Coordinates of N, CA, C and O in Angstrom, one line a residue:
X2 N 21.7 -21.3 29.4 CA 21.0 -21.1 30.7 C 21.5 -22.2 31.6 O 21.5 -23.4 31.3
X3 N 21.9 -21.9 32.8 CA 22.3 -22.8 33.8 C 21.1 -23.5 34.5 O 20.1 -22.8 34.6
X4 N 21.2 -24.7 34.8 CA 20.2 -25.4 35.5 C 20.7 -25.8 36.9 O 21.8 -26.3 37.1
X5 N 19.9 -25.4 37.9 CA 20.2 -25.7 39.3 C 19.2 -26.8 39.7 O 18.0 -26.6 39.6
X6 N 19.7 -27.9 40.2 CA 18.8 -29.0 40.7 C 18.9 -29.1 42.2 O 20.0 -29.2 42.8
X7 N 17.8 -29.0 42.9 CA 17.7 -29.2 44.3 C 16.8 -30.4 44.6 O 15.7 -30.4 44.2
X8 N 17.4 -31.4 45.2 CA 16.7 -32.7 45.4 C 16.8 -33.1 46.8 O 17.9 -33.1 47.4
X9 N 15.6 -33.4 47.4 CA 15.6 -33.9 48.8 C 16.4 -33.1 49.7 O 17.3 -33.6 50.5
X10 N 16.1 -31.8 49.7 CA 16.8 -30.8 50.6 C 15.8 -29.8 51.2 O 14.8 -29.6 50.6
X11 N 16.2 -29.2 52.3 CA 15.5 -28.2 52.9 C 16.2 -26.9 52.6 O 17.3 -26.6 53.1
X12 N 15.7 -26.1 51.6 CA 16.3 -24.9 51.2 C 15.3 -23.8 51.1 O 14.1 -24.0 50.9
X13 N 15.8 -22.5 51.2 CA 15.0 -21.4 50.9 C 15.6 -20.7 49.7 O 16.8 -20.5 49.7
X14 N 14.8 -20.3 48.8 CA 15.3 -19.7 47.6 C 14.9 -18.2 47.6 O 13.7 -17.9 47.8
X15 N 15.9 -17.3 47.4 CA 15.6 -15.9 47.3 C 16.1 -15.5 45.9 O 17.2 -15.6 45.6
X16 N 15.1 -15.1 45.0 CA 15.5 -14.8 43.7 C 15.0 -13.3 43.4 O 13.8 -13.0 43.6
X17 N 15.9 -12.5 43.1 CA 15.6 -11.1 42.8 C 16.1 -10.7 41.4 O 17.2 -11.1 41.0
X18 N 15.2 -10.1 40.6 CA 15.5 -9.7 39.2 C 16.1 -10.9 38.5 O 17.1 -10.8 37.8
X19 N 15.4 -12.0 38.6 CA 15.9 -13.3 38.0 C 14.9 -13.8 37.0 O 13.7 -13.5 37.1
X20 N 15.4 -14.4 36.0 CA 14.5 -15.1 35.0 C 14.5 -16.6 35.2 O 15.6 -17.2 35.1
X21 N 13.4 -17.1 35.7 CA 13.3 -18.5 36.0 C 12.4 -19.2 35.0 O 11.8 -20.2 35.3
X22 N 12.3 -18.7 33.8 CA 11.5 -19.3 32.7 C 11.8 -20.8 32.6 O 12.9 -21.2 32.6
X23 N 10.7 -21.6 32.4 CA 10.9 -23.0 32.2 C 11.2 -23.8 33.4 O 11.5 -25.0 33.3
X24 N 11.1 -23.2 34.6 CA 11.4 -23.9 35.8 C 10.2 -24.9 36.1 O 9.1 -24.6 35.8
X25 N 10.6 -26.0 36.8 CA 9.6 -27.0 37.2 C 9.8 -27.2 38.7 O 10.9 -27.4 39.2
X26 N 8.6 -27.2 39.5 CA 8.7 -27.6 40.9 C 7.7 -28.8 41.0 O 6.5 -28.6 40.7
X27 N 8.2 -29.9 41.4 CA 7.3 -31.1 41.5 C 7.5 -31.8 42.9 O 8.6 -31.9 43.4
X28 N 6.4 -32.1 43.5 CA 6.4 -32.7 44.8 C 7.2 -31.9 45.8 O 8.1 -32.4 46.5
X29 N 6.8 -30.6 45.9 CA 7.6 -29.7 46.8 C 6.6 -29.1 47.8 O 5.4 -28.9 47.6
X30 N 7.1 -28.7 49.0 CA 6.4 -27.9 50.0 C 6.8 -26.5 49.8 O 8.0 -26.2 49.8
X31 N 5.8 -25.6 49.5 CA 6.2 -24.2 49.3 C 5.2 -23.3 50.1 O 4.8 -22.3 49.6
X32 N 5.0 -23.7 51.3 CA 4.1 -22.9 52.2 C 4.8 -21.6 52.5 O 6.1 -21.5 52.5
X33 N 4.0 -20.5 52.6 CA 4.5 -19.2 52.9 C 5.4 -18.6 51.8 O 6.2 -17.7 52.1
X34 N 5.3 -19.1 50.6 CA 6.1 -18.5 49.5 C 5.4 -17.3 49.0 O 4.1 -17.2 49.0
X35 N 6.1 -16.2 48.7 CA 5.6 -15.0 48.2 C 6.2 -14.7 46.8 O 7.4 -14.8 46.6
X36 N 5.3 -14.4 45.9 CA 5.7 -14.0 44.6 C 5.2 -12.6 44.4 O 4.0 -12.3 44.4
X37 N 6.1 -11.6 44.2 CA 5.8 -10.2 44.1 C 6.4 -9.6 42.8 O 7.5 -9.9 42.5
X38 N 5.6 -8.8 42.1 CA 6.0 -8.2 40.9 C 6.6 -9.2 39.9 O 7.8 -9.0 39.5
X39 N 5.8 -10.2 39.6 CA 6.3 -11.3 38.7 C 5.5 -11.4 37.5 O 4.3 -11.2 37.5
X40 N 6.1 -11.8 36.4 CA 5.3 -12.2 35.2 C 5.1 -13.7 35.2 O 6.1 -14.4 35.0
X41 N 3.9 -14.1 35.5 CA 3.6 -15.5 35.6 C 2.8 -16.0 34.4 O 2.0 -17.0 34.6
X42 N 2.9 -15.3 33.3 CA 2.1 -15.7 32.1 C 2.4 -17.2 31.8 O 3.5 -17.7 31.9
X43 N 1.3 -17.9 31.5 CA 1.4 -19.3 31.1 C 1.8 -20.2 32.3 O 2.1 -21.4 32.1
X44 N 1.6 -19.7 33.5 CA 1.9 -20.5 34.7 C 0.8 -21.6 34.8 O -0.3 -21.4 34.5
X45 N 1.2 -22.8 35.1 CA 0.3 -23.9 35.3 C 0.5 -24.5 36.7 O 1.6 -24.8 37.0
X46 N -0.6 -24.6 37.5 CA -0.5 -25.2 38.8 C -1.5 -26.3 38.7 O -2.6 -26.2 38.5
X47 N -1.0 -27.5 39.0 CA -1.8 -28.7 39.0 C -1.6 -29.6 40.2 O -0.5 -29.7 40.7
X48 N -2.7 -30.1 40.8 CA -2.6 -31.0 41.9 C -2.0 -30.3 43.2 O -1.3 -30.9 43.9
X49 N -2.3 -29.0 43.3 CA -1.8 -28.2 44.5 C -2.9 -27.9 45.5 O -4.0 -27.8 45.1
X50 N -2.5 -27.9 46.7 CA -3.4 -27.4 47.8 C -3.1 -26.0 48.0 O -2.0 -25.6 48.3
X51 N -4.1 -25.1 47.9 CA -3.9 -23.7 48.0 C -4.7 -23.1 49.2 O -5.0 -21.9 49.2
X52 N -5.2 -23.9 50.1 CA -6.0 -23.5 51.2 C -5.3 -22.3 51.9 O -4.1 -22.4 52.3
X53 N -6.0 -21.2 52.1 CA -5.4 -20.1 52.8 C -4.7 -19.1 51.9 O -4.1 -18.1 52.4
X54 N -4.6 -19.5 50.6 CA -3.8 -18.6 49.7 C -4.5 -17.3 49.6 O -5.7 -17.1 49.7
X55 N -3.7 -16.2 49.4 CA -4.2 -14.9 49.3 C -3.6 -14.4 47.9 O -2.5 -14.1 47.8
X56 N -4.5 -14.3 46.9 CA -4.1 -13.9 45.6 C -4.7 -12.5 45.4 O -5.9 -12.3 45.4
X57 N -3.9 -11.5 45.1 CA -4.4 -10.2 45.0 C -3.5 -9.3 44.1 O -2.4 -9.7 43.8
X58 N -4.1 -8.2 43.6 CA -3.5 -7.3 42.7 C -2.9 -8.0 41.5 O -1.8 -7.8 41.1
X59 N -3.7 -8.9 40.9 CA -3.3 -9.7 39.7 C -3.9 -9.0 38.4 O -5.0 -8.6 38.4
X60 N -3.1 -9.0 37.4 CA -3.5 -8.4 36.1 C -2.3 -7.7 35.5 O -1.1 -7.9 35.9
X61 N -2.6 -6.8 34.6 CA -1.6 -6.1 33.9 C -1.0 -5.0 34.9 O -1.7 -4.6 35.8
X62 N 0.2 -4.6 34.6 CA 0.8 -3.5 35.5 C -0.1 -2.3 35.5 O -0.6 -1.9 34.4
X63 N -0.4 -1.7 36.7 CA -1.3 -0.5 36.8 C -0.5 0.7 36.3 O 0.7 0.8 36.2
X64 N -1.3 1.7 36.0 CA -0.8 3.1 35.7 C 0.2 3.5 36.8 O -0.1 3.3 37.9
X65 N 1.3 4.0 36.3 CA 2.4 4.4 37.3 C 3.5 3.4 37.4 O 4.6 3.7 37.9
X66 N 3.2 2.1 37.1 CA 4.2 1.0 37.1 C 5.1 1.2 35.9 O 4.6 1.5 34.8
X67 N 6.4 0.9 36.0 CA 7.3 1.1 34.9 C 7.0 0.2 33.7 O 7.4 0.6 32.6
X68 N 6.3 -0.9 33.9 CA 5.9 -1.7 32.8 C 4.5 -1.5 32.3 O 4.0 -2.2 31.4
X69 N 3.8 -0.4 32.7 CA 2.4 -0.1 32.3 C 2.4 0.1 30.8 O 3.2 0.9 30.3
X70 N 1.4 -0.5 30.2 CA 1.1 -0.3 28.8 C -0.4 -0.1 28.6 O -1.1 -1.1 28.8
X71 N -0.9 1.1 28.3 CA -2.3 1.3 28.2 C -3.0 0.4 27.1 O -4.2 0.2 27.2
X72 N -2.2 -0.1 26.2 CA -2.8 -0.9 25.1 C -2.8 -2.4 25.5 O -3.4 -3.2 24.8
X73 N -2.1 -2.8 26.5 CA -2.0 -4.2 26.9 C -3.3 -4.7 27.4 O -4.0 -4.0 28.1
X74 N -3.6 -5.9 27.1 CA -4.9 -6.6 27.5 C -4.5 -7.9 28.2 O -3.7 -8.7 27.7
X75 N -5.1 -8.1 29.4 CA -4.9 -9.3 30.2 C -5.4 -10.5 29.4 O -6.5 -10.5 28.9
X76 N -4.6 -11.5 29.2 CA -5.0 -12.8 28.6 C -5.9 -13.5 29.6 O -5.7 -13.4 30.8
X77 N -6.9 -14.2 29.2 CA -7.8 -14.9 30.1 C -7.1 -16.0 30.9 O -6.2 -16.6 30.5
X78 N -7.7 -16.2 32.2 CA -7.2 -17.3 33.0 C -8.2 -18.4 32.9 O -9.3 -18.2 32.5
X79 N -7.8 -19.6 33.3 CA -8.6 -20.8 33.2 C -8.5 -21.6 34.5 O -7.4 -22.0 34.9
X80 N -9.7 -21.8 35.1 CA -9.7 -22.7 36.3 C -10.5 -23.9 35.9 O -11.6 -23.8 35.4
X81 N -10.0 -25.1 36.1 CA -10.7 -26.4 35.8 C -10.5 -27.3 37.0 O -9.4 -27.4 37.5
X82 N -11.6 -28.0 37.3 CA -11.6 -28.9 38.4 C -11.0 -28.4 39.7 O -10.1 -29.0 40.3
X83 N -11.4 -27.2 40.1 CA -10.8 -26.5 41.3 C -11.9 -26.5 42.4 O -13.1 -26.3 42.1
X84 N -11.5 -26.7 43.6 CA -12.4 -26.6 44.8 C -12.2 -25.2 45.3 O -11.2 -25.0 46.0
X85 N -13.1 -24.4 45.0 CA -13.1 -23.0 45.5 C -14.1 -22.7 46.5 O -14.5 -21.5 46.7
X86 N -14.7 -23.8 47.1 CA -15.8 -23.6 48.1 C -15.4 -22.6 49.2 O -14.2 -22.6 49.6
X87 N -16.3 -21.8 49.6 CA -16.1 -20.8 50.7 C -15.1 -19.7 50.4 O -14.7 -19.0 51.3
X88 N -14.7 -19.6 49.1 CA -13.7 -18.6 48.7 C -14.4 -17.3 48.5 O -15.6 -17.2 48.4
X89 N -13.7 -16.2 48.6 CA -14.2 -14.9 48.4 C -13.5 -14.2 47.2 O -12.3 -14.2 47.1
X90 N -14.3 -13.6 46.4 CA -13.8 -12.8 45.2 C -14.3 -11.4 45.5 O -15.5 -11.1 45.5
X91 N -13.4 -10.4 45.7 CA -13.8 -9.1 46.0 C -13.1 -8.1 45.1 O -11.9 -8.2 44.8
X92 N -13.8 -7.1 44.6 CA -13.3 -6.0 43.8 C -12.5 -6.5 42.6 O -11.3 -6.1 42.4
X93 N -13.0 -7.5 41.9 CA -12.4 -8.1 40.8 C -13.2 -7.8 39.5 O -14.4 -7.7 39.5
X94 N -12.5 -7.6 38.4 CA -13.1 -7.4 37.1 C -13.4 -8.8 36.5 O -12.6 -9.6 36.2
X95 N -14.7 -9.1 36.5 CA -15.2 -10.4 36.1 C -15.9 -10.3 34.7 O -16.7 -11.2 34.3
X96 N -15.7 -9.2 34.0 CA -16.4 -9.0 32.7 C -16.0 -10.1 31.8 O -14.8 -10.5 31.7
X97 N -17.0 -10.7 31.1 CA -16.7 -11.8 30.1 C -16.4 -13.1 30.7 O -16.1 -14.1 30.0
X98 N -16.5 -13.3 32.1 CA -16.3 -14.6 32.7 C -17.3 -15.6 32.4 O -18.5 -15.2 32.3
X99 N -17.0 -16.8 32.1 CA -17.9 -17.8 31.8 C -17.8 -18.9 32.9 O -16.7 -19.4 33.2
X100 N -19.0 -19.3 33.5 CA -19.0 -20.3 34.5 C -19.9 -21.4 34.0 O -21.1 -21.2 33.6
X101 N -19.4 -22.7 33.8 CA -20.2 -23.7 33.3 C -19.9 -25.0 34.1 O -18.8 -25.3 34.5
X102 N -20.9 -25.9 34.2 CA -20.8 -27.2 34.8 C -20.2 -27.1 36.2 O -19.3 -27.9 36.6
X103 N -20.7 -26.1 37.0 CA -20.1 -25.9 38.3 C -21.3 -26.1 39.4 O -22.4 -25.8 39.1
X104 N -20.9 -26.5 40.6 CA -21.8 -26.6 41.7 C -21.9 -25.1 42.2 O -20.9 -24.6 42.8
X105 N -23.1 -24.5 42.1 CA -23.3 -23.1 42.5 C -24.0 -23.0 43.9 O -24.4 -22.0 44.3
X106 N -24.2 -24.2 44.6 CA -25.0 -24.2 45.8 C -24.4 -23.2 46.8 O -23.2 -23.3 47.2
X107 N -25.2 -22.3 47.3 CA -24.8 -21.3 48.3 C -23.9 -20.1 47.7 O -23.6 -19.2 48.5
X108 N -23.6 -20.1 46.4 CA -22.9 -19.0 45.9 C -23.7 -17.8 45.8 O -24.9 -17.9 45.4
X109 N -23.2 -16.7 46.2 CA -23.9 -15.4 46.1 C -23.1 -14.4 45.3 O -21.9 -14.5 45.2
X110 N -23.9 -13.5 44.7 CA -23.3 -12.3 44.0 C -24.0 -11.1 44.7 O -25.2 -11.0 44.6
X111 N -23.2 -10.3 45.3 CA -23.7 -9.1 46.0 C -24.8 -9.5 47.0 O -25.8 -8.8 47.1
X112 N -24.6 -10.7 47.6 CA -25.6 -11.1 48.7 C -26.8 -11.8 48.1 O -27.6 -12.3 48.9
X113 N -26.9 -12.0 46.8 CA -28.1 -12.7 46.2 C -27.6 -14.1 45.8 O -26.6 -14.2 45.1
X114 N -28.4 -15.1 46.2 CA -28.1 -16.5 45.8 C -28.2 -16.6 44.3 O -29.2 -16.3 43.7
X115 N -27.1 -17.2 43.7 CA -27.1 -17.4 42.3 C -28.2 -18.3 41.8 O -28.8 -18.2 40.8
X116 N -28.4 -19.4 42.6 CA -29.5 -20.3 42.3 C -30.8 -19.6 42.1 O -31.6 -19.9 41.2
X117 N -31.1 -18.6 43.0 CA -32.3 -17.9 42.9 C -32.3 -17.0 41.7 O -33.3 -16.9 41.0
X118 N -31.2 -16.4 41.4 CA -31.1 -15.6 40.1 C -31.4 -16.4 38.9 O -32.2 -16.0 38.0
X119 N -30.8 -17.6 38.8 CA -31.0 -18.5 37.7 C -32.5 -19.0 37.6 O -33.1 -19.1 36.5
X120 N -33.0 -19.3 38.8 CA -34.4 -19.7 38.8 C -35.4 -18.6 38.3 O -36.3 -18.9 37.5
X121 N -35.1 -17.4 38.7 CA -35.9 -16.3 38.2 C -35.7 -16.0 36.8 O -36.6 -15.6 36.0
X122 N -34.5 -16.2 36.3 CA -34.1 -15.9 34.9 C -34.9 -16.9 34.0 O -35.4 -16.6 32.9
X123 N -35.0 -18.2 34.5 CA -35.6 -19.2 33.7 C -37.2 -19.1 33.6 O -37.8 -19.7 32.8
X124 N -37.8 -18.2 34.5 CA -39.2 -18.0 34.5 C -39.7 -17.3 33.2 O -39.1 -16.5 32.7

């Protein structure tokens, strides 16, 4: 595998049908980057600012996609020490999701305050 090093440069990378496994991006500006139809399994993002990010259509390839496998199961994702305040989660499969040790102030599910749900649950 060839290694390409870009250091202290202003460049745009266009990669099509490429395997970039094992790549590392450190101390980089990547605003307005788009990743489409990609396998990002085991991706780790640390110390990044994602304000305004739009993450959508994430999961296993859907029926009709050339890589669709009805037996495939999405591996779980993990979010730790993330500031997701004022974020919106819409039309997502959250079955089996575990939330612990988080600030839930003002968080709603279908318009109902989670703090109220928990308070009523504990009664």
